[in-house]
Amino acid sequence: MKSIDLKCINSLRVVGAEAITKAKSGHPGIVLGAAPILHTLFTRQMRINSSDEKWFDRDRFVLSAGHGSTLLYMLLHLSGFGISMDDLKNLRQKGSKTPGHPEYGHVPGVEITTGPLGQGISSAVGMAIAENHLEAIFNKPDYSVVNHYTYVMCGDGDLQEGIAMEAVSLAGHLGLGKLVVLYDSNDIQLDGEVALANTEDIKTKFESMGWDYQLVKDGTNCDDINNAIEIAKQSGKPSIIEIKTVIGYGAPNSGESSIHGKPMPEEDIKALRKNLGYDEPEFTFANDVVEYYKENVIERGIQAEEDWDMLLRSYQNLYPEEYKDLLRFISDDFELTDTDGIPTYPDGSEESTRKVMGKVLDWISSKLPNFMGGSADLTASTMVKGADGIYGEDNPRGRNIKFGVREHAMAAITNGITLHGGMRGFCAGFFVFSDYLKPAVRQAAIMNIPSLFFFSHDTVCVGEDGPTHQPIEHLTMFRAMPNVNLFRPADAREMTAALLEGIKANTYPTVITSSRQALPNLSVTSSEGVLKGAYVVKKGKSNYILLSCGSELSITLDAAKVLEEKGIDVTVVSMPSMFLFDKQSKEYKESVLPKGSKVMAIEMGATLPWYKYASYVKGIDTYGASMPIKYIFDYYGFTAEKIAEEFIENVK
Ligand SMILES: Cc1ncc(C[n+]2csc(CCOP(=O)(O)OP(=O)(O)O)c2C)c(N)n1
Ligand SMILES: [Mg+2]
């Protein structure tokens, strides 16, 4: 280890502590303790090019311990990513480029938004899957045009999270050899010693899941850290390197949980400087530090991309078709320009929307070679699967991911596949178990990325499986989430339109729910209507409106007929997406739900979201009950007659 390494590391420690103290907020413990880990990774391993931030074959770095953001921002600053010293001085301030936790799309060079522990390491598994799959599709002997690593730094907290264990287990099964996790193992977490909550043996645990494990006893030794990374890269398995560090290294309260998340008082920063033998001015990276990063990250990165460009040029000569395809993958240049061969369903036929979803997704997979995903051990129920066989070590070209019963990791992995670029991720499960993955959908929404989440069995019509399997409040949950488009289509035509729209979206995730039971394919539904979020399916003469969606739309149309027989001519509106409807012009919204109309909403789910549009809601605000589906409609009063009665009693 050279003396410049130590100087760089101490600069990161001191400037980091100063920035956090100036911000009066932040996490100095990890900055002081883990600086040698990330200094080593960036200056000796990472192939990134700050002058071409999105260079496709760059190494990906995920700071799963997102509370270490200050450390990452300093590394990005030194690596030329357009973060200035002023930005560092503005840490965590209003409108700054250096927010509390790393934010994708906001901070240059940040590959993923992190902060909720466990999400980062899990999404990194998705990035490694995308890399591995694209390698298998494009690489030729001597022409490894896709050839990069996914590095993660995580802490004790990340590894305690359930989601991380789901993802780690799957990564081991898939043998993702280019995934390298650097574990900042300091035996301390927010509340105190890790030993207060953990007694497990990380080595045995990871090895039993098919990982390579190494221990670096001295987390201040860059050479040891780097040697371990070199070994990890060759291991052929996903690797974890447990690196023993001291939280808050150099601070008076180092080794204690009190340094985890509290800015250091000025006198402690003085003590830190003294302990480290550091005497540069405040907020300064000395010239030799700046120069070292310039040579070892910036220039090395430029060279790496130039080498790749050369390789790509030869590849283009030898494999012109593959080259063209690769560029299409990289720029996501796949559009569904025509709908030739898309499954269609005649009006009046019957089909469950889950079957429609499965068939249309198979068609989409046949058109979009970058579409990759699968189900959480429920392919037979959700009908959702990827193409080209099951993805795995023996078939890395497969696009059907068998996630196992690991919903939370599944959704985070889907985000990782999408974030990696070149691929578009999707996943599926039972709607009721969307509870298990909601935080990852939230991450996608915060990052403005178009991951796709498909759920079948979207109401109490699940039937016999009972209340644990019958969703109630789940539609409300997704409708309440900003920047999430929840579609609940009513029939095959609406489902097809929703899927095609979901594929087109690029600034938000789409959630689409489907029915277990067969539904009539209605002559009155409209693909254009779906894109507006809500539209009139039956125009009545009165100012009464029945508003519904999904499997209840056909029942609502029947209820309108019952009312018509009683001389009440109501309008019926289908609202598959509140998200899209709310984005329409005032005029359009007025045309669908005119002021002064009396609106009753009908849905087999919690009533809450409908009060935005309706004065009376027929919903279900209790948990479900186990029974065959034929009794369900009567039991909850979702028959045409009962809905008509309730309308007359409460709305008219
Ligand atoms: C899901 C989640 N739960 C809780 C937190 C709050 N939190 C942030 S860091 C942290 C402690 C984690 O300990 P460790 O990973 O060992 O970090 P260290 O103290 O060593 O920096 C906690 C509880 C969080 N960010 N995400
Ligand atoms: Mg810790």
XYZ file of C-alpha atoms and ligand atoms in Angstrom:
679
model
C 0.000 0.000 0.000
C 1.447 3.323 -1.067
C 1.566 6.412 1.133
C -0.681 8.215 -1.360
C -3.370 5.622 -0.647
C -3.356 6.612 3.001
C -3.401 10.289 2.120
C -6.410 9.779 -0.165
C -8.223 7.746 2.471
C -7.558 10.287 5.215
C -8.750 13.093 2.926
C -11.985 11.212 2.308
C -12.382 10.703 6.041
C -11.779 14.312 7.031
C -13.630 16.048 4.188
C -16.514 13.600 4.705
C -16.691 14.354 8.420
C -16.505 18.098 7.710
C -19.319 17.945 5.170
C -21.541 16.033 7.577
C -20.803 18.422 10.424
C -21.509 21.409 8.173
C -24.797 19.788 7.107
C -25.605 19.115 10.779
C -26.855 15.760 9.524
C -25.445 12.541 8.099
C -23.556 9.361 8.910
C -19.853 9.813 9.678
C -19.291 6.276 11.036
C -19.337 4.470 7.698
C -17.381 7.240 5.947
C -14.489 6.976 8.394
C -14.585 3.180 8.577
C -15.211 2.177 4.970
C -13.145 4.836 3.153
C -10.293 2.345 2.445
C -12.734 -0.156 0.902
C -14.210 2.224 -1.624
C -10.916 4.013 -2.263
C -9.436 0.632 -3.227
C -12.406 -0.345 -5.354
C -12.482 2.937 -7.266
C -8.759 3.463 -7.798
C -7.794 -0.137 -8.550
C -10.844 -1.875 -9.982
C -13.800 0.166 -11.168
C -13.935 0.615 -14.927
C -16.060 3.736 -15.244
C -15.751 6.758 -17.468
C -17.069 10.026 -16.101
C -16.903 11.644 -19.536
C -19.302 8.965 -20.785
C -21.284 8.219 -17.683
C -23.594 5.678 -19.347
C -20.855 3.736 -21.153
C -22.553 0.400 -21.492
C -19.738 -1.913 -20.451
C -18.831 0.036 -17.307
C -18.667 -1.745 -13.985
C -21.749 -1.115 -11.873
C -21.370 -0.012 -8.268
C -24.214 -0.233 -5.775
C -23.880 1.432 -2.387
C -26.397 -0.776 -0.622
C -25.555 0.915 2.667
C -27.036 4.132 1.291
C -26.296 6.023 4.488
C -22.693 6.079 3.250
C -23.763 8.569 0.550
C -21.183 11.192 1.597
C -18.367 8.760 0.854
C -19.823 7.952 -2.555
C -20.299 11.632 -3.416
C -16.650 12.361 -2.625
C -15.508 9.455 -4.788
C -17.705 10.652 -7.636
C -16.311 14.170 -7.142
C -12.750 12.901 -7.409
C -13.672 10.624 -10.316
C -14.897 13.544 -12.417
C -18.656 13.003 -12.202
C -19.748 16.619 -12.052
C -20.055 16.912 -8.303
C -18.168 19.977 -7.125
C -16.669 20.825 -3.765
C -19.549 23.300 -3.373
C -21.945 20.416 -3.859
C -20.148 18.561 -1.071
C -20.402 21.655 1.124
C -24.127 21.657 0.348
C -24.592 18.077 1.512
C -28.226 17.209 2.300
C -29.397 20.768 1.667
C -32.493 21.873 -0.201
C -32.109 21.410 -3.969
C -28.537 20.115 -3.669
C -26.912 17.579 -5.981
C -25.899 15.725 -2.840
C -29.110 14.543 -1.158
C -29.307 12.530 2.078
C -29.093 9.195 0.288
C -27.847 8.409 -3.243
C -30.534 9.239 -5.794
C -30.565 7.704 -9.260
C -31.160 10.238 -12.019
C -30.332 13.107 -9.678
C -26.711 12.546 -8.715
C -24.402 11.943 -11.688
C -22.706 8.549 -11.469
C -25.215 7.031 -9.047
C -26.470 3.745 -10.513
C -29.389 3.209 -8.137
C -31.268 4.971 -5.374
C -30.464 3.361 -2.045
C -31.238 3.975 1.601
C -33.812 1.317 2.473
C -31.387 -1.388 3.579
C -31.422 -4.609 1.569
C -32.771 -3.065 -1.638
C -29.383 -2.230 -3.148
C -27.761 -5.632 -2.780
C -30.927 -7.257 -4.147
C -31.150 -5.009 -7.196
C -27.443 -5.673 -7.781
C -28.390 -9.325 -8.313
C -30.686 -8.112 -11.110
C -27.850 -6.094 -12.645
C -25.608 -9.165 -12.559
C -28.353 -11.267 -14.176
C -28.719 -8.734 -16.997
C -24.953 -8.671 -17.542
C -24.688 -12.446 -17.539
C -27.592 -12.858 -19.944
C -26.251 -10.252 -22.375
C -22.816 -11.899 -22.232
C -24.417 -15.149 -23.324
C -26.316 -13.455 -26.129
C -23.492 -11.353 -27.567
C -20.020 -12.528 -26.597
C -17.961 -14.561 -29.049
C -14.657 -16.336 -28.451
C -12.077 -13.563 -27.966
C -14.782 -10.915 -28.247
C -16.198 -10.265 -24.808
C -18.116 -7.138 -25.698
C -20.237 -7.469 -22.556
C -17.827 -8.009 -19.732
C -18.265 -6.068 -16.524
C -18.647 -6.630 -12.819
C -21.341 -5.587 -10.376
C -19.836 -4.436 -7.097
C -21.818 -3.819 -3.950
C -20.856 -2.348 -0.634
C -23.186 -3.372 2.141
C -23.182 -3.224 5.919
C -24.436 -5.382 8.757
C -27.962 -3.992 8.415
C -28.247 -4.909 4.738
C -27.457 -8.519 5.504
C -30.028 -8.682 8.292
C -32.827 -7.803 5.888
C -34.979 -10.647 4.597
C -34.925 -9.295 1.052
C -31.133 -9.554 0.968
C -31.234 -13.202 1.974
C -33.800 -13.963 -0.732
C -31.586 -12.276 -3.310
C -28.355 -13.834 -2.038
C -29.908 -17.283 -2.112
C -31.057 -16.823 -5.712
C -27.706 -15.334 -6.769
C -25.927 -18.402 -5.382
C -28.316 -20.714 -7.193
C -27.751 -18.831 -10.445
C -23.962 -18.808 -9.982
C -23.551 -15.119 -10.745
C -19.760 -15.059 -10.788
C -19.457 -11.380 -11.652
C -21.226 -10.181 -8.530
C -18.810 -9.063 -5.820
C -20.098 -7.885 -2.450
C -17.817 -5.909 -0.179
C -19.163 -6.278 3.336
C -18.257 -3.427 5.676
C -18.168 -5.645 8.750
C -17.728 -3.396 11.770
C -19.795 -5.307 14.350
C -21.762 -2.127 15.073
C -25.114 -0.885 13.927
C -27.398 1.965 14.877
C -28.570 0.673 18.242
C -25.278 -0.840 19.392
C -23.363 -4.040 18.799
C -24.485 -6.313 15.983
C -24.072 -9.136 18.519
C -27.180 -7.860 20.292
C -29.228 -9.181 17.388
C -26.984 -11.617 15.478
C -25.049 -14.759 16.283
C -24.825 -16.351 12.884
C -21.723 -17.331 10.988
C -21.670 -15.299 7.791
C -19.055 -17.528 6.154
C -21.030 -20.751 6.568
C -24.241 -19.000 5.702
C -22.971 -17.653 2.381
C -20.995 -20.747 1.469
C -24.081 -22.875 1.998
C -25.876 -20.668 -0.506
C -23.224 -21.232 -3.160
C -21.133 -18.124 -2.566
C -17.411 -17.667 -2.360
C -16.388 -16.147 0.979
C -13.199 -14.352 1.954
C -12.199 -12.504 5.076
C -10.010 -9.413 5.105
C -8.935 -8.964 8.690
C -7.486 -5.484 8.306
C -9.948 -3.217 6.565
C -7.385 -0.413 6.379
C -5.098 -2.390 4.097
C -5.796 -1.550 0.455
C -3.548 -4.336 -0.834
C -5.385 -7.001 1.141
C -8.742 -5.632 -0.013
C -7.601 -5.505 -3.605
C -6.134 -9.020 -3.526
C -9.416 -10.338 -2.205
C -11.312 -8.580 -5.007
C -8.966 -10.133 -7.563
C -9.624 -13.597 -6.131
C -13.373 -12.917 -5.996
C -13.392 -11.960 -9.667
C -11.884 -15.315 -10.580
C -14.008 -17.463 -8.277
C -16.766 -18.294 -10.752
C -19.306 -17.847 -7.961
C -20.898 -14.746 -6.479
C -18.467 -13.501 -3.862
C -18.683 -11.838 -0.524
C -15.606 -10.320 1.024
C -16.091 -9.681 4.710
C -13.851 -6.742 5.489
C -13.306 -6.019 9.162
C -13.440 -2.284 9.763
C -13.809 0.045 12.719
C -16.843 2.289 12.558
C -15.832 5.934 12.926
C -12.118 5.116 12.480
C -10.027 7.946 13.958
C -12.876 9.676 15.818
C -12.813 9.888 19.615
C -15.861 7.612 19.770
C -14.691 5.196 17.079
C -15.975 1.654 17.490
C -19.188 2.890 19.098
C -22.679 3.152 17.690
C -22.804 6.847 18.660
C -20.643 7.646 15.607
C -23.054 5.872 13.224
C -25.428 8.727 12.459
C -24.501 11.857 14.390
C -22.422 14.686 12.960
C -19.161 15.107 14.833
C -18.729 18.208 17.016
C -15.932 20.551 15.858
C -13.621 19.406 18.647
C -14.009 15.781 17.533
C -13.041 16.755 13.999
C -9.929 18.396 15.442
C -9.203 15.169 17.306
C -9.809 13.171 14.138
C -7.302 15.282 12.213
C -4.784 14.813 15.001
C -5.353 11.057 15.234
C -4.924 10.689 11.487
C -1.943 13.061 11.354
C -3.829 15.072 8.755
C -3.180 18.764 8.244
C -4.672 19.845 4.908
C -6.978 22.879 5.019
C -10.729 22.403 5.491
C -12.743 21.011 2.580
C -9.661 20.350 0.505
C -8.426 17.477 -1.558
C -4.722 18.108 -2.047
C -3.327 18.215 -5.574
C -1.633 14.840 -5.297
C -4.931 13.266 -4.190
C -6.784 14.857 -7.102
C -3.989 13.771 -9.442
C -4.065 10.204 -8.112
C -7.770 9.883 -8.871
C -7.262 11.518 -12.250
C -4.710 8.896 -13.210
C -6.224 5.895 -11.528
C -9.931 6.390 -12.037
C -10.529 9.022 -14.715
C -7.732 8.214 -17.149
C -7.879 4.474 -16.503
C -11.627 4.671 -17.238
C -11.132 6.593 -20.472
C -8.563 4.012 -21.543
C -10.903 1.158 -20.636
C -13.640 2.578 -22.818
C -11.187 3.193 -25.669
C -10.087 -0.447 -25.452
C -13.716 -1.500 -25.533
C -14.379 0.686 -28.571
C -11.498 -1.021 -30.398
C -12.870 -4.430 -29.482
C -16.304 -3.368 -30.643
C -14.968 -2.204 -34.002
C -13.429 -5.626 -34.698
C -16.646 -7.247 -33.483
C -18.581 -5.077 -35.911
C -16.405 -6.318 -38.793
C -16.661 -9.959 -37.874
C -20.229 -10.032 -36.624
C -22.122 -7.192 -38.289
C -25.591 -8.566 -37.453
C -24.808 -9.155 -33.797
C -23.237 -5.717 -33.622
C -26.411 -4.091 -34.919
C -28.462 -6.060 -32.428
C -26.165 -5.105 -29.576
C -26.632 -1.424 -30.359
C -30.390 -1.937 -30.373
C -30.230 -3.580 -26.953
C -28.017 -0.819 -25.594
C -30.319 1.948 -26.778
C -33.515 -0.026 -26.006
C -34.468 0.428 -29.617
C -37.373 -1.991 -29.609
C -40.785 -0.701 -30.386
C -43.979 -2.612 -30.858
C -44.799 -0.923 -34.142
C -47.523 -3.316 -35.254
C -49.770 -5.749 -33.471
C -49.614 -8.537 -36.059
C -50.342 -11.829 -34.408
C -51.291 -10.388 -31.019
C -53.908 -12.628 -29.403
C -57.428 -11.282 -29.886
C -60.679 -12.250 -28.260
C -64.052 -11.834 -29.951
C -66.665 -9.737 -28.189
C -68.944 -11.968 -26.203
C -66.288 -14.640 -25.584
C -65.112 -15.313 -22.044
C -61.597 -15.443 -20.655
C -59.904 -14.603 -17.374
C -57.722 -11.528 -17.692
C -54.807 -13.519 -16.239
C -54.921 -15.879 -19.219
C -55.097 -12.906 -21.561
C -52.151 -11.336 -19.737
C -50.091 -14.521 -20.088
C -50.827 -14.880 -23.792
C -50.235 -11.225 -24.649
C -47.005 -11.227 -22.629
C -45.814 -14.290 -24.570
C -46.520 -12.350 -27.752
C -44.647 -9.313 -26.389
C -41.680 -11.553 -25.486
C -41.617 -12.838 -29.052
C -41.347 -9.242 -30.294
C -39.049 -7.768 -27.657
C -35.831 -9.772 -27.270
C -34.827 -7.636 -24.275
C -37.893 -8.520 -22.217
C -36.922 -10.691 -19.249
C -38.701 -11.839 -16.115
C -40.921 -14.394 -14.471
C -43.045 -15.333 -11.500
C -42.538 -16.073 -7.830
C -43.282 -19.807 -8.069
C -46.725 -19.059 -9.472
C -46.301 -19.306 -13.231
C -49.160 -21.796 -13.405
C -51.435 -19.303 -11.638
C -50.293 -15.896 -12.861
C -49.675 -17.255 -16.386
C -46.669 -14.917 -16.554
C -43.305 -16.182 -17.748
C -40.373 -15.079 -19.846
C -39.344 -16.626 -23.173
C -36.489 -18.869 -24.342
C -36.515 -21.304 -21.429
C -35.539 -21.002 -17.809
C -32.624 -18.648 -17.176
C -29.727 -20.288 -15.319
C -26.132 -21.448 -15.503
C -27.014 -24.079 -18.080
C -29.168 -21.667 -20.105
C -27.992 -18.072 -19.591
C -29.778 -17.102 -22.815
C -33.101 -17.994 -21.191
C -35.391 -15.117 -20.324
C -37.724 -16.865 -17.935
C -36.545 -16.264 -14.388
C -37.723 -18.727 -11.782
C -37.659 -16.419 -8.775
C -38.873 -18.994 -6.286
C -41.089 -17.774 -3.447
C -39.005 -14.643 -3.021
C -41.370 -11.791 -3.894
C -39.424 -8.935 -2.363
C -36.110 -9.829 -3.966
C -37.968 -10.582 -7.197
C -39.206 -7.000 -7.432
C -35.836 -5.497 -6.474
C -34.089 -7.781 -8.980
C -36.564 -6.612 -11.617
C -35.498 -3.044 -10.835
C -31.845 -4.093 -11.169
C -32.461 -5.678 -14.582
C -34.185 -2.489 -15.748
C -31.517 -0.214 -14.248
C -28.688 -2.173 -15.830
C -29.871 -1.174 -19.273
C -30.095 -3.366 -22.330
C -32.896 -5.349 -20.704
C -36.390 -4.636 -19.475
C -37.482 -6.450 -16.303
C -40.892 -7.748 -15.281
C -42.209 -10.006 -12.556
C -45.423 -11.504 -11.291
C -47.211 -12.954 -8.284
C -50.530 -13.165 -6.480
C -51.928 -9.692 -5.896
C -52.445 -10.298 -2.177
C -48.708 -10.931 -1.815
C -47.826 -7.608 -3.388
C -47.507 -6.691 0.302
C -44.279 -8.658 0.245
C -42.695 -6.498 -2.433
C -44.211 -3.055 -2.107
C -40.959 -1.349 -0.992
C -39.282 -2.334 -4.270
C -42.154 -0.898 -6.319
C -41.704 2.300 -4.325
C -38.017 2.313 -5.234
C -38.903 1.966 -8.933
C -41.365 4.851 -8.631
C -38.845 7.087 -6.844
C -36.228 6.300 -9.499
C -38.689 6.942 -12.375
C -37.883 3.569 -13.928
C -40.347 1.464 -15.936
C -40.209 -1.887 -14.144
C -43.338 -3.946 -14.745
C -45.234 -5.722 -11.983
C -48.034 -8.144 -12.861
C -50.459 -9.618 -10.368
C -53.228 -12.158 -10.784
C -56.108 -13.082 -8.447
C -56.947 -9.445 -7.826
C -60.143 -9.726 -5.705
C -61.948 -11.820 -3.113
C -63.015 -13.958 -6.084
C -59.905 -15.988 -5.250
C -62.547 -17.855 -3.263
C -61.650 -21.008 -1.349
C -58.175 -19.906 -0.257
C -59.814 -17.438 2.109
C -58.909 -14.104 3.700
C -55.129 -14.582 3.686
C -55.277 -14.900 -0.092
C -57.997 -12.360 -0.829
C -56.714 -8.851 -1.552
C -58.715 -5.972 -0.065
C -56.576 -2.871 0.541
C -53.952 -3.638 -2.103
C -55.491 -1.605 -4.905
C -55.620 1.354 -2.528
C -51.969 0.865 -1.669
C -50.764 1.125 -5.261
C -53.180 3.923 -6.143
C -51.819 5.882 -3.192
C -48.232 5.546 -4.371
C -47.013 8.559 -6.354
C -45.655 7.826 -9.838
C -47.089 4.304 -10.025
C -49.546 3.461 -12.779
C -51.944 0.834 -11.489
C -54.060 -0.690 -14.246
C -57.045 -2.854 -13.443
C -58.414 -3.907 -16.842
C -61.965 -5.204 -17.292
C -61.555 -7.584 -20.216
C -59.184 -8.789 -22.924
C -59.286 -5.555 -24.899
C -58.522 -3.410 -21.851
C -55.843 -5.848 -20.688
C -54.081 -5.808 -24.052
C -54.156 -2.017 -24.181
C -52.837 -1.793 -20.606
C -49.950 -4.151 -21.348
C -48.948 -2.273 -24.493
C -49.099 1.015 -22.601
C -47.074 -0.407 -19.701
C -44.343 -1.449 -22.145
C -44.226 2.059 -23.599
C -43.936 3.855 -20.286
C -40.447 5.001 -19.441
C -40.652 7.279 -16.431
C -42.735 5.216 -14.032
C -43.397 1.603 -13.067
C -46.633 -0.050 -14.129
C -48.624 -2.467 -11.998
C -51.295 -4.521 -13.794
C -53.774 -6.743 -12.006
C -55.788 -9.579 -13.491
C -58.708 -11.768 -12.523
C -58.614 -15.390 -11.561
C -62.096 -16.035 -12.962
C -63.285 -15.857 -16.565
C -64.747 -12.485 -17.574
C -66.902 -11.580 -20.561
C -65.112 -9.708 -23.342
C -67.280 -6.647 -23.673
C -68.221 -4.954 -26.931
C -68.213 -1.547 -25.218
C -64.626 -1.421 -23.976
C -62.038 0.643 -25.832
C -58.267 0.569 -26.159
C -58.100 4.366 -26.578
C -60.288 4.744 -23.504
C -57.814 2.723 -21.435
C -55.052 5.172 -22.324
C -57.120 8.004 -20.879
C -57.507 6.151 -17.589
C -61.317 6.316 -17.624
C -63.993 6.555 -20.290
C -67.710 6.208 -20.829
C -68.775 2.694 -21.801
C -72.521 3.402 -21.716
C -74.007 6.842 -22.022
C -77.207 7.410 -20.037
C -79.646 10.294 -20.100
C -79.677 11.060 -16.372
C -76.878 12.632 -14.314
C -76.283 9.336 -12.514
C -72.982 7.543 -13.083
C -71.871 4.054 -12.129
C -68.090 4.006 -11.986
C -66.218 0.716 -11.963
C -63.286 -1.274 -13.302
C -61.794 -4.739 -13.582
C -64.011 -7.762 -13.069
C -66.824 -5.576 -11.671
C -67.323 -3.625 -14.898
C -69.498 -6.288 -16.521
C -71.574 -6.673 -13.333
C -71.965 -2.890 -13.235
C -73.181 -2.868 -16.849
C -75.725 -5.507 -15.865
C -76.781 -3.370 -12.885
C -77.312 -0.466 -15.303
C -79.658 -2.692 -17.292
C -81.613 -3.563 -14.168
C -81.931 0.162 -13.419
C -82.969 0.867 -16.993
C -85.791 -1.622 -16.593
C -86.851 0.439 -13.604
C -86.789 3.599 -15.719
C -83.423 4.932 -14.489
C -81.009 5.540 -17.340
C -77.481 5.750 -15.878
C -74.100 6.304 -17.467
C -71.409 3.655 -16.875
C -67.739 4.626 -16.741
C -64.802 2.222 -16.854
C -61.790 3.477 -14.892
C -58.856 1.075 -15.342
C -56.261 3.658 -14.249
C -56.820 6.496 -11.804
C -53.191 7.497 -12.429
C -53.781 8.160 -16.143
C -57.229 9.690 -15.630
C -55.831 12.232 -13.175
C -53.332 13.327 -15.842
C -56.044 14.164 -18.427
C -57.191 17.686 -19.268
C -59.851 19.334 -17.165
C -62.186 19.210 -20.178
C -61.737 15.492 -20.673
C -62.239 14.749 -16.996
C -65.370 16.930 -17.047
C -66.663 15.030 -20.073
C -66.363 11.697 -18.274
C -67.455 12.799 -14.813
C -69.416 16.044 -15.364
C -69.841 18.406 -12.431
C -73.138 17.846 -10.705
C -73.351 14.150 -11.552
C -74.138 11.691 -8.831
C -71.517 8.973 -8.851
C -71.559 5.530 -7.292
C -68.337 3.515 -7.532
C -68.286 -0.272 -7.528
C -65.193 -2.368 -6.797
C -64.415 -5.529 -4.847
C -61.797 -3.833 -2.709
C -61.337 -1.143 -0.063
C -63.606 1.837 -0.705
C -61.108 4.583 0.174
C -59.657 5.623 -3.225
C -63.059 5.939 -4.903
C -64.222 8.820 -2.734
C -62.026 10.997 -4.924
C -64.652 10.592 -7.662
C -67.808 9.160 -6.069
C -70.207 10.094 -3.293
C -71.204 6.513 -2.608
C -68.970 3.453 -2.871
C -69.890 -0.187 -3.007
C -66.717 -1.942 -1.887
C -65.359 -4.376 0.657
C -63.862 -2.973 3.842
C -63.554 -6.245 5.712
C -61.244 -9.191 5.188
C -62.499 -11.913 2.900
C -63.935 -15.321 3.703
C -63.201 -18.776 2.365
C -65.860 -20.140 0.024
C -66.270 -21.249 -3.569
C -66.538 -18.358 -5.989
C -70.177 -19.108 -6.875
C -71.212 -17.860 -3.403
C -68.914 -14.842 -3.371
C -70.986 -12.419 -5.452
C -74.096 -12.919 -3.387
C -72.192 -12.900 -0.094
C -70.649 -9.482 -0.776
C -73.646 -8.118 -2.679
C -71.853 -7.833 -6.017
C -74.774 -8.908 -8.213
C -76.556 -6.686 -10.726
C -79.738 -6.717 -8.630
C -78.026 -5.888 -5.333
C -75.953 -3.101 -6.861
C -79.120 -1.626 -8.437
C -80.915 -1.841 -5.071
C -78.050 -0.182 -3.255
C -77.970 2.569 -5.856
C -81.688 3.290 -5.440
C -81.377 3.265 -1.663
C -78.257 5.428 -1.346
C -77.710 7.509 -4.464
C -80.977 8.195 -6.143
C -35.014 -0.971 5.782
C -34.281 -0.008 6.664
N -34.455 -0.083 7.991
C -33.837 0.799 8.810
C -33.038 1.773 8.299
C -32.366 2.802 9.192
N -30.924 2.525 9.303
C -30.036 3.113 8.490
S -28.469 2.604 8.760
C -28.958 1.577 10.010
C -27.960 0.763 10.750
C -27.400 -0.285 9.897
O -26.274 -0.834 10.456
P -25.004 -1.127 9.562
O -25.440 -1.598 8.248
O -24.131 -2.009 10.347
O -24.374 0.300 9.339
P -23.191 0.983 10.183
O -23.776 1.449 11.475
O -22.145 -0.022 10.377
O -22.782 2.120 9.312
C -30.336 1.652 10.182
C -31.080 0.883 11.190
C -32.892 1.828 6.894
N -32.162 2.755 6.302
N -33.505 0.903 6.117
Mg -22.241 -2.037 10.865
